[in-house]
């Protein structure tokens, strides 16, 4: 297939021109890490400093600032643009002050933009760029403004695919939109996960929340396979599960928001789930407890995902503005659209898998 | 219908007293009758105070003698601290409401009923939608305390509305009210020098300024707005954020331990930490106020954040973490940075 690599560089070039962080490395397929080094270096230094900052914010004001600043200055990198460094540190200080004094706003869903943009996204960015070397295509299918519903396949035991999709849109879409994700209620019952989920833009996957977000003109992400998709055994990889009851379709119909199918390749291989500790899962009240070749055998080390190479492709939007809100009450239409979107994603999956040379490159 | 003779229950509590005063100041209102089980602490103007327990059938006589046309039911208690225990609180809330409604049903002159309820009837659970609208049912039914009482009270009020369709019934579901004179469990809780929180959770909370609560109750009394309305300030605050804004250190406590700690706090009469409030501290709650703004026609003057800030300001909360100090430290460090710049460029 001589066309494949060519096609890839093409789409890379496009996603790069959109890129905010200037991910130069992605244009060279397979050796993405080397030219990326300089960038990755700065971003991880930032991340460290900010991670320290967040810890500091939680614990103690002044000492936290000092260690955070110290870490940032200590790992100051070769280009050493002093003005730049000063700007970064000043921003860091301002961020810390906001966190300590509570001077930030969260929206009614609990979304904390300040925390998401300054702590969570910088932490995920190196994973996105250097670890999974995510290649994002079709971002032009996401509108710059207004409500839209991104519907994606779900896989990988832990929902890293959702995080990477959100980061792809935030970093590489020209409008830098936040993807507001719809999550299962289990997420909001788990300590530590629950507040983090809300702060990073998740809300409960229910009609009321989906329609409220779409109506307010947000970009909403939904993974209709749910636990059936993310917790499926490795042997069933890239086989789409049932797409729920089509709730997302009726939400989109009611709000007149376009549906954008999204296909993620690579996330299936990060934690190959070869078994499921059912009894333990039942005791813990979880939908599944994965057994992978490394987990739980290697303990915490087993939690390290395999560094597969990812492709995220946003497909052509399905326009729903031609239907009236009453269409949402027509189960036939809802099922039909549901199946159509599922088929689209499944076909894109097969296509991308054909193009993929190997799992890891 | 303009109210002429108004009955206010729970008039010895701050909100009731303020409402009675405000109604008494209105020359169009002929009579204001206030009832409660204890004597009011402050002067209620021309309000006639009748010391009567609404659990007693005597209330019917008060209504008929004074020819009451509007009943403002404010005596649904939020905390057992002032009532003398949970059992007494439930008596006052539920049996009291039943008696009052029974009396109203028999009184042909009554044209309007305004009931103060609470948004805690929606409960707090991880399966809650981000915002509750008035039509939504609670996901987790409130297990006890104020919320359960309020659910029962609203149930009786709905039944009453069916039996007397000629009476305009307004139910106002107020979010947590904070204000200069308000002594609520939440106010006491936020007033603690170290604020205990549930480890691993950070609820969204919504507040209502006492002035807005007053204004909404007043509007409901003066005008006819039958129906149920959520009343809350715009926006939400995260509990962690509120604690930071108040300059308090939080004290995260694991879920199992916080229950027993709550019991001790209740014994000491510090704060009322009932199970329903624990759910609130873990999962929080927020409501949609579109209906209040568009149908009822009132836009709260204070947002949730403004309510909280004015609460912090009014109470003169002693800042454990001084915000000015934090700002000074930031300025100092930035100055230090700028001072180091020449050194940085020469490198």
XYZ file of C-alpha atoms in Angstrom:
708
model
C 0.000 0.000 0.000
C 2.151 2.862 -1.189
C -0.611 5.376 -0.653
C -0.914 4.941 3.035
C 2.141 6.759 4.356
C 1.510 9.577 1.941
C -2.051 9.927 3.185
C -0.814 10.009 6.733
C 1.704 12.775 6.271
C -0.989 14.737 4.551
C -3.445 14.521 7.356
C -0.656 15.188 9.799
C 0.262 18.354 8.090
C -3.290 19.480 8.442
C -3.597 18.649 12.076
C -0.292 20.403 12.713
C -1.330 23.631 11.141
C -4.257 23.587 13.495
C -2.092 22.692 16.440
C -1.762 25.180 19.227
C 1.231 23.615 20.881
C 3.078 23.215 17.581
C 3.542 19.463 17.663
C 6.214 19.389 14.987
C 7.133 15.818 15.730
C 3.978 14.281 14.378
C 4.779 15.059 10.765
C 7.414 12.342 10.662
C 5.565 9.116 11.024
C 6.974 6.598 13.438
C 9.888 8.679 14.671
C 7.642 11.196 16.245
C 9.618 11.331 19.465
C 12.950 12.748 18.356
C 12.047 16.074 16.790
C 9.438 16.445 19.476
C 12.037 16.319 22.198
C 12.471 20.014 22.684
C 8.774 20.557 22.955
C 8.193 17.593 25.181
C 10.973 18.826 27.406
C 9.404 22.191 28.013
C 5.946 20.852 28.410
C 6.985 18.268 30.949
C 8.912 20.876 32.899
C 5.777 22.956 32.968
C 3.785 19.983 34.005
C 6.106 19.151 36.857
C 5.994 22.665 38.103
C 2.256 22.734 37.901
C 1.848 19.375 39.510
C 3.982 20.666 42.339
C 1.889 23.774 42.305
C -1.363 21.923 42.684
C 0.028 19.851 45.536
C 1.257 23.040 47.096
C -2.105 24.681 46.683
C -3.741 21.871 48.567
C -1.244 21.848 51.381
C 0.410 25.112 52.214
C 0.526 28.413 50.447
C 3.956 29.957 50.644
C 6.142 26.878 50.816
C 4.270 25.358 47.891
C 4.952 28.412 45.770
C 8.601 28.291 46.555
C 9.090 24.635 45.692
C 6.965 24.996 42.567
C 8.969 27.962 41.375
C 12.193 26.240 42.330
C 11.371 23.174 40.299
C 10.473 25.309 37.312
C 13.666 27.326 37.503
C 15.876 24.336 38.244
C 14.812 22.410 35.187
C 14.981 25.560 33.085
C 15.749 24.304 29.592
C 18.521 25.133 27.144
C 16.679 27.793 25.072
C 16.364 29.650 28.395
C 14.355 32.534 27.131
C 14.341 34.482 30.363
C 11.297 36.539 29.422
C 9.391 33.411 28.595
C 10.415 31.738 31.820
C 9.378 34.759 33.811
C 6.028 34.839 32.084
C 5.442 31.165 32.823
C 6.370 31.598 36.467
C 4.209 34.698 36.829
C 1.292 32.770 35.358
C 2.006 29.932 37.739
C 1.973 32.315 40.691
C -1.278 33.874 39.537
C -2.754 30.397 39.158
C -1.659 29.447 42.665
C -3.127 32.600 44.111
C -6.442 31.906 42.376
C -6.505 28.358 43.697
C -5.668 29.335 47.264
C -8.211 32.132 47.450
C -10.931 30.304 45.496
C -10.953 33.054 42.867
C -12.211 31.049 39.886
C -15.579 30.074 38.529
C -17.110 26.693 37.883
C -20.181 26.334 35.733
C -23.432 24.762 36.893
C -22.178 21.312 35.895
C -19.097 21.785 38.055
C -16.710 22.353 35.120
C -13.561 24.120 36.278
C -11.896 25.645 33.188
C -8.998 27.058 35.173
C -8.025 23.651 36.581
C -8.637 21.809 33.312
C -6.524 24.157 31.214
C -3.720 24.710 33.677
C -3.306 21.357 35.384
C -5.140 18.490 33.725
C -4.440 19.305 30.063
C -0.695 19.932 30.618
C -0.480 16.591 32.437
C -2.173 14.758 29.581
C -0.331 16.556 26.789
C 2.925 14.524 26.936
C 0.892 11.297 27.002
C -1.005 12.492 23.951
C 2.063 13.629 22.023
C 4.847 11.315 23.016
C 3.312 8.214 24.514
C 0.360 7.391 22.291
C 1.576 9.725 19.480
C -2.034 10.528 18.676
C -2.773 11.452 15.091
C -5.987 13.438 14.800
C -7.943 13.707 11.581
C -11.083 15.431 10.454
C -11.149 18.192 13.057
C -12.747 20.440 10.426
C -15.909 18.386 10.936
C -16.353 19.954 14.358
C -18.065 23.344 14.130
C -16.387 26.371 15.693
C -19.498 27.357 17.573
C -22.811 25.945 18.713
C -24.001 22.672 20.110
C -22.717 19.458 18.539
C -22.599 15.870 19.702
C -19.451 13.796 19.232
C -20.259 10.083 19.316
C -17.315 7.734 19.673
C -16.391 4.106 20.114
C -15.208 3.208 23.593
C -12.375 0.891 24.550
C -9.312 0.375 26.649
C -10.510 -0.719 30.109
C -9.859 2.780 31.469
C -11.445 5.723 29.619
C -8.182 7.178 28.316
C -9.783 7.370 24.869
C -12.236 9.963 26.165
C -9.438 12.035 27.694
C -7.366 11.923 24.509
C -10.341 12.857 22.343
C -11.071 15.828 24.593
C -7.436 16.939 24.451
C -7.362 16.541 20.661
C -10.253 18.982 20.348
C -8.911 21.395 22.948
C -5.394 21.557 21.514
C -5.836 21.079 17.806
C -9.260 22.438 16.892
C -8.943 26.035 15.691
C -11.582 27.185 18.203
C -9.948 25.199 21.062
C -13.290 23.929 22.266
C -13.854 22.014 25.453
C -15.426 18.600 24.970
C -18.075 18.161 27.638
C -18.252 14.461 28.322
C -21.226 12.436 29.470
C -20.209 9.827 32.035
C -21.876 6.894 33.775
C -23.321 7.448 37.234
C -20.733 5.082 38.733
C -18.095 7.736 38.062
C -19.876 10.180 40.354
C -20.063 7.683 43.213
C -16.313 6.965 43.375
C -14.343 9.112 45.834
C -11.682 11.371 44.242
C -12.866 10.411 40.760
C -16.252 12.065 41.228
C -15.052 15.642 41.835
C -12.277 15.322 39.246
C -14.771 14.140 36.645
C -17.039 17.128 37.191
C -14.139 19.584 37.282
C -12.811 18.322 33.955
C -16.156 18.793 32.229
C -17.981 15.504 32.719
C -21.586 15.344 33.692
C -24.107 12.571 34.128
C -25.150 10.767 30.964
C -28.861 11.551 31.098
C -31.315 13.367 28.851
C -31.582 16.417 31.054
C -27.843 17.096 31.151
C -27.189 16.250 27.511
C -29.935 18.561 26.286
C -28.952 21.317 28.697
C -25.366 21.274 27.407
C -26.346 21.056 23.751
C -28.941 23.780 24.205
C -26.302 26.051 25.715
C -24.148 25.522 22.603
C -21.520 23.209 24.069
C -19.615 20.470 22.289
C -20.727 17.251 23.972
C -19.004 13.878 23.838
C -20.775 10.592 24.376
C -19.607 6.980 24.351
C -22.847 5.054 23.860
C -21.270 1.615 24.213
C -20.616 2.430 27.849
C -19.166 -0.292 30.046
C -19.949 -2.923 27.426
C -17.502 -1.211 25.088
C -14.745 -0.173 27.435
C -14.770 -3.457 29.360
C -14.945 -5.910 26.496
C -12.389 -8.718 26.250
C -9.352 -8.281 24.011
C -10.622 -10.986 21.662
C -13.537 -8.707 20.713
C -11.424 -5.648 19.955
C -12.747 -3.213 17.371
C -16.165 -4.907 17.371
C -18.662 -2.241 18.293
C -21.091 -3.207 21.035
C -24.727 -2.230 21.216
C -25.174 1.549 21.056
C -27.331 1.855 24.143
C -30.949 2.740 23.609
C -30.273 5.571 21.222
C -30.680 8.172 23.935
C -27.961 10.331 22.412
C -29.828 10.460 19.099
C -33.016 11.760 20.663
C -31.024 14.318 22.660
C -29.421 15.559 19.441
C -32.782 15.595 17.635
C -34.391 17.632 20.394
C -31.581 20.177 20.333
C -31.100 20.126 16.556
C -27.379 19.556 17.123
C -25.305 17.755 14.476
C -23.946 14.326 15.377
C -20.241 13.851 14.645
C -19.112 10.224 14.546
C -15.667 9.749 16.016
C -13.429 6.711 15.640
C -10.516 5.912 17.912
C -7.943 3.301 16.874
C -5.218 2.248 19.269
C -7.018 2.503 22.576
C -8.081 -1.148 22.376
C -4.484 -2.290 22.849
C -3.473 -0.202 25.881
C -4.741 -2.737 28.424
C -5.470 -6.011 26.611
C -8.166 -7.468 28.829
C -7.727 -11.228 28.745
C -9.885 -11.987 31.771
C -12.416 -10.512 34.122
C -12.420 -11.139 37.883
C -16.212 -11.327 38.039
C -16.569 -12.246 41.696
C -14.279 -9.445 42.796
C -16.115 -7.034 40.511
C -19.413 -7.997 42.114
C -17.997 -7.540 45.606
C -16.598 -4.121 44.732
C -19.738 -3.102 42.872
C -17.787 -2.464 39.668
C -18.876 -3.469 36.159
C -15.633 -5.451 35.647
C -12.192 -5.964 37.150
C -9.752 -6.446 34.285
C -7.031 -9.054 34.139
C -4.403 -8.128 31.560
C -1.028 -9.734 30.785
C 0.515 -7.271 33.236
C -2.259 -6.559 35.730
C -2.478 -7.542 38.545
C 0.678 -9.643 38.141
C 3.086 -6.693 38.095
C 1.158 -4.703 40.666
C 1.169 -0.957 40.065
C 3.517 -1.397 37.122
C 0.731 -3.353 35.480
C -1.286 -0.121 35.372
C 1.126 1.296 32.804
C -0.712 1.240 29.476
C 0.986 -0.271 26.448
C 2.318 2.493 24.167
C 0.121 1.848 21.165
C -0.033 4.321 18.286
C -3.397 6.076 18.128
C -5.524 7.572 15.402
C -8.583 9.668 16.230
C -10.758 10.453 13.247
C -13.772 12.754 13.343
C -16.199 11.882 10.563
C -18.686 13.895 8.554
C -21.417 15.397 10.728
C -24.944 14.018 10.485
C -27.238 16.999 10.231
C -30.290 16.838 12.493
C -31.625 20.349 11.886
C -33.908 19.013 9.136
C -35.924 17.140 11.770
C -38.328 18.771 14.183
C -38.107 18.185 17.921
C -41.069 15.824 17.555
C -38.800 13.475 15.592
C -37.203 12.525 18.894
C -40.491 10.816 19.759
C -40.274 8.617 16.672
C -38.474 5.451 17.822
C -38.065 4.189 14.251
C -36.126 7.267 13.199
C -34.087 7.232 16.387
C -33.073 3.596 15.858
C -32.294 4.223 12.218
C -29.985 7.143 12.978
C -28.474 5.175 15.836
C -27.642 2.280 13.510
C -26.377 4.593 10.796
C -23.884 6.239 13.123
C -22.818 2.892 14.522
C -22.240 1.565 11.006
C -20.238 4.656 10.065
C -17.940 4.226 13.044
C -17.549 0.489 12.462
C -16.607 1.057 8.819
C -14.160 3.797 9.697
C -12.647 1.415 12.238
C -12.083 -1.248 9.588
C -10.626 1.340 7.217
C -8.202 2.734 9.768
C -7.169 -0.765 10.848
C -6.349 -1.595 7.210
C -4.135 1.486 6.978
C -2.396 0.828 10.266
C 1.017 -0.816 9.810
C 1.427 -2.065 13.352
C -0.105 -1.607 16.765
C 2.839 0.327 18.113
C 4.069 2.346 15.101
C -55.842 39.144 44.528
C -54.312 41.657 46.916
C -53.913 40.197 50.391
C -55.846 42.004 53.155
C -55.419 39.813 56.196
C -52.321 37.673 56.375
C -51.382 34.866 58.733
C -47.673 34.154 59.154
C -46.595 30.931 60.865
C -43.164 30.591 62.455
C -43.129 34.306 63.142
C -40.626 34.098 65.997
C -37.869 32.922 63.733
C -35.747 35.463 61.858
C -37.331 34.959 58.437
C -40.892 34.927 59.816
C -40.258 38.048 61.879
C -38.825 39.920 58.923
C -41.728 38.889 56.712
C -44.256 39.989 59.349
C -42.507 43.351 59.695
C -42.430 43.899 55.963
C -46.121 42.971 55.606
C -47.059 45.213 58.540
C -45.333 48.096 56.813
C -47.676 47.748 53.833
C -50.695 50.075 54.382
C -52.888 48.024 52.049
C -52.704 45.069 54.371
C -55.298 45.424 57.102
C -54.109 42.788 59.538
C -51.005 40.723 60.034
C -51.355 37.857 62.469
C -48.249 36.002 63.515
C -48.289 32.664 65.267
C -45.534 30.612 66.857
C -44.921 28.451 69.887
C -42.432 30.854 71.411
C -42.688 34.603 71.856
C -40.888 36.706 69.228
C -37.568 38.151 70.353
C -38.020 41.414 68.501
C -40.734 43.973 67.979
C -43.048 42.939 65.141
C -44.648 46.355 64.561
C -48.403 46.210 64.280
C -48.395 42.447 63.849
C -50.717 40.740 66.269
C -48.851 37.904 67.860
C -50.862 34.884 68.927
C -49.019 32.279 70.878
C -50.490 29.152 69.454
C -49.040 25.867 68.373
C -50.136 25.098 64.832
C -50.406 21.468 65.936
C -53.365 22.556 68.012
C -56.856 22.859 66.424
C -56.970 26.311 68.007
C -55.288 27.553 64.831
C -58.618 27.134 63.002
C -60.183 29.582 65.399
C -57.420 32.115 64.819
C -57.960 31.896 61.074
C -61.737 32.303 61.247
C -61.760 35.068 63.889
C -59.224 37.196 62.054
C -60.913 36.457 58.675
C -57.554 35.520 57.182
C -57.368 35.462 53.381
C -53.689 34.685 52.887
C -51.620 32.122 54.762
C -47.854 32.278 54.717
C -46.520 28.992 56.045
C -42.908 29.463 57.133
C -42.639 27.209 60.144
C -41.121 24.147 58.492
C -37.975 23.815 60.569
C -34.642 22.931 59.027
C -32.830 21.818 62.151
C -33.757 20.085 65.405
C -31.410 22.327 67.371
C -34.018 24.976 68.123
C -36.987 22.637 68.341
C -35.740 20.371 71.101
C -34.896 17.204 69.239
C -35.718 15.485 66.012
C -39.042 14.047 67.191
C -40.372 17.463 68.163
C -39.087 18.933 64.902
C -40.943 16.327 62.870
C -44.103 16.970 64.934
C -43.952 20.687 64.244
C -43.177 20.224 60.576
C -45.532 17.452 59.545
C -48.367 17.410 62.112
C -48.261 21.200 62.279
C -48.688 21.493 58.509
C -51.538 18.969 58.529
C -53.392 20.927 61.209
C -52.806 24.214 59.439
C -54.030 22.819 56.124
C -57.060 21.256 57.814
C -57.903 24.655 59.298
C -57.437 26.383 55.935
C -59.647 23.854 54.206
C -62.486 24.660 56.591
C -62.011 28.433 56.246
C -63.985 29.764 53.265
C -62.192 33.120 53.411
C -58.714 31.766 52.638
C -57.768 32.495 49.017
C -54.027 31.999 48.982
C -51.423 29.743 50.544
C -47.685 30.273 50.294
C -45.451 27.479 51.583
C -41.723 27.747 52.162
C -40.144 24.464 51.129
C -36.580 23.515 50.328
C -34.519 22.253 47.416
C -33.284 19.453 49.681
C -36.413 17.501 48.728
C -34.464 16.562 45.582
C -31.992 14.680 47.762
C -28.323 14.284 46.879
C -27.029 11.293 44.989
C -24.417 10.437 42.379
C -27.248 9.777 39.922
C -28.544 13.338 40.096
C -28.730 15.429 36.951
C -26.641 18.593 37.073
C -29.688 20.752 37.708
C -33.113 19.753 38.992
C -36.176 21.274 37.423
C -39.447 21.439 39.336
C -40.895 18.414 37.532
C -38.035 16.069 38.366
C -38.362 13.379 40.978
C -35.521 12.839 43.430
C -33.201 9.980 42.367
C -32.440 8.954 45.900
C -35.419 9.525 48.172
C -34.378 11.655 51.185
C -34.008 9.225 54.072
C -34.659 11.507 56.989
C -34.471 14.879 58.613
C -35.592 18.155 57.148
C -35.679 16.873 53.577
C -38.026 14.022 54.434
C -40.285 16.378 56.385
C -40.350 18.775 53.467
C -41.288 15.961 51.072
C -44.173 15.005 53.345
C -45.225 18.623 53.786
C -45.289 19.131 50.030
C -47.322 15.949 49.683
C -49.976 17.282 52.057
C -49.922 20.656 50.329
C -50.557 18.966 46.964
C -53.462 17.043 48.483
C -54.823 20.285 49.897
C -54.535 21.948 46.508
C -56.669 19.191 44.990
C -59.344 19.545 47.655
C -59.478 23.337 47.481
C -58.764 24.174 43.821
C -60.059 27.708 44.433
C -57.034 28.510 46.595
C -53.844 29.654 44.840
C -51.078 27.507 46.281
C -47.479 28.624 45.821
C -44.679 26.318 46.923
C -41.268 27.936 47.018
C -38.337 25.541 47.147
C -35.563 27.644 48.585
C -31.892 26.735 48.289
C -29.705 27.119 51.376
C -30.351 30.624 52.647
C -27.410 32.656 53.881
C -27.581 36.183 55.149
C -26.603 38.464 57.999
C -29.206 37.212 60.459
C -29.604 33.631 59.289
C -28.633 30.844 61.613
C -28.826 27.702 59.493
C -26.910 24.440 59.700
C -24.914 25.500 56.646
C -24.071 28.885 58.151
C -22.862 27.232 61.344
C -20.936 24.682 59.354
C -19.160 27.274 57.235
C -18.451 29.251 60.384
C -16.279 26.490 61.854
C -12.584 27.422 62.118
C -11.602 24.181 60.371
C -14.219 22.908 57.967
C -14.657 19.136 57.843
C -15.370 17.793 54.377
C -16.025 14.330 52.992
C -12.726 12.878 51.779
C -12.694 12.427 48.012
C -15.805 14.484 47.280
C -16.357 18.105 46.374
C -20.050 18.963 46.095
C -21.597 21.771 44.121
C -23.616 23.994 46.401
C -26.132 26.666 45.602
C -27.055 29.521 47.883
C -29.821 32.055 48.216
C -29.363 35.433 49.827
C -31.795 36.191 52.672
C -32.842 39.395 50.858
C -33.809 37.404 47.774
C -35.656 34.855 49.920
C -37.615 37.719 51.479
C -38.344 39.329 48.149
C -39.600 36.085 46.623
C -41.859 35.324 49.597
C -43.150 38.889 49.482
C -43.900 38.705 45.770
C -45.648 35.367 46.232
C -47.791 36.873 49.011
C -48.683 40.066 47.175
C -49.334 38.585 43.737
C -50.921 35.366 42.543
C -48.402 32.839 41.328
C -49.805 29.376 41.826
C -47.272 26.620 41.289
C -43.996 25.235 42.508
C -40.797 27.202 42.006
C -37.127 26.567 42.667
C -35.479 29.591 44.231
C -31.682 29.900 44.211
C -28.938 32.330 43.335
C -27.385 31.971 39.895
C -24.406 29.689 39.435
C -22.797 27.238 41.782
C -19.851 27.118 44.136
C -17.793 24.061 44.867
C -17.543 23.414 48.568
C -13.738 23.434 48.361
C -13.923 26.756 46.580
C -16.260 28.195 49.201
C -13.911 27.108 51.957
C -11.007 28.716 50.120
C -12.967 31.920 49.579
C -13.631 32.025 53.312
C -9.935 31.470 53.942
C -10.540 28.318 55.942
C -8.494 25.158 56.000
C -10.589 22.119 55.031
C -10.369 18.911 57.045
C -11.163 15.940 54.797
C -12.619 13.041 56.754
C -13.365 9.579 55.323
C -17.062 8.843 54.919
C -17.402 6.238 57.719
C -15.759 8.476 60.335
C -17.655 11.629 59.466
C -20.940 10.094 60.647
C -19.759 9.554 64.194
C -18.041 12.914 64.216
C -21.351 14.443 63.152
C -23.080 12.781 66.077
C -20.555 14.266 68.492
C -20.980 17.694 66.900
C -24.732 17.401 67.280
C -24.402 16.389 70.934
C -22.229 19.425 71.525
C -24.869 21.493 69.675
C -22.178 22.777 67.358
C -23.629 21.809 64.003
C -26.381 19.533 62.832
C -24.741 16.842 60.770
C -27.596 14.545 59.892
C -27.335 11.813 57.293
C -29.135 13.878 54.697
C -26.587 16.649 55.125
C -23.803 14.119 54.716
C -25.230 13.167 51.344
C -25.285 16.853 50.470
C -21.659 17.249 51.544
C -20.668 14.382 49.257
C -22.807 14.882 46.184
C -24.195 18.391 46.451
C -27.202 19.659 44.581
C -28.161 22.417 42.191
C -31.496 23.458 40.763
C -32.741 25.111 37.602
C -34.332 28.503 38.259
C -35.626 29.184 34.743
C -39.237 28.844 35.899
C -38.663 31.337 38.707
C -37.300 33.887 36.254
C -39.707 33.352 33.394
C -42.999 32.338 35.004
C -42.786 33.729 38.517
C -40.944 36.786 37.245
C -38.203 37.215 39.784
C -34.467 37.310 39.096
C -32.388 36.874 42.275
C -30.212 39.909 42.916
C -27.399 37.915 44.457
C -25.663 35.078 42.653
C -24.481 32.103 44.676
C -20.950 33.477 44.753
C -22.121 36.978 45.720
C -24.298 35.489 48.461
C -21.367 33.608 49.853
C -19.014 36.569 49.690
C -21.492 38.811 51.448
C -21.968 36.113 54.083
C -18.213 35.992 54.649
C -18.137 39.781 54.790
C -21.147 40.184 57.107
C -20.036 37.566 59.562
C -16.562 39.050 59.609
C -15.201 35.536 59.392
C -11.729 35.399 60.789
C -9.543 34.368 57.894
C -7.327 31.473 58.879
C -5.567 31.837 55.541
C -5.261 35.532 54.885
C -6.021 36.433 51.274
C -4.094 39.686 51.446
C -1.064 37.820 52.702
C -1.342 35.413 49.770
C -1.490 38.349 47.380
C 1.474 40.048 49.041
C 3.490 36.852 48.766
C 2.609 36.620 45.084
C 3.675 40.221 44.512
C 6.863 39.676 46.452
C 7.775 36.632 44.413
C 6.978 38.383 41.167
C 9.160 41.283 42.220
C 11.894 38.793 42.990
C 11.467 37.302 39.525
C 11.714 40.669 37.835
C 14.806 41.432 39.913
C 16.438 38.261 38.710
C 15.809 38.989 35.086
C 19.122 40.735 34.281
C 20.963 37.785 35.794
C 18.855 35.467 33.671
C 19.632 37.263 30.404
C 23.343 37.510 31.074
C 23.478 33.755 31.482
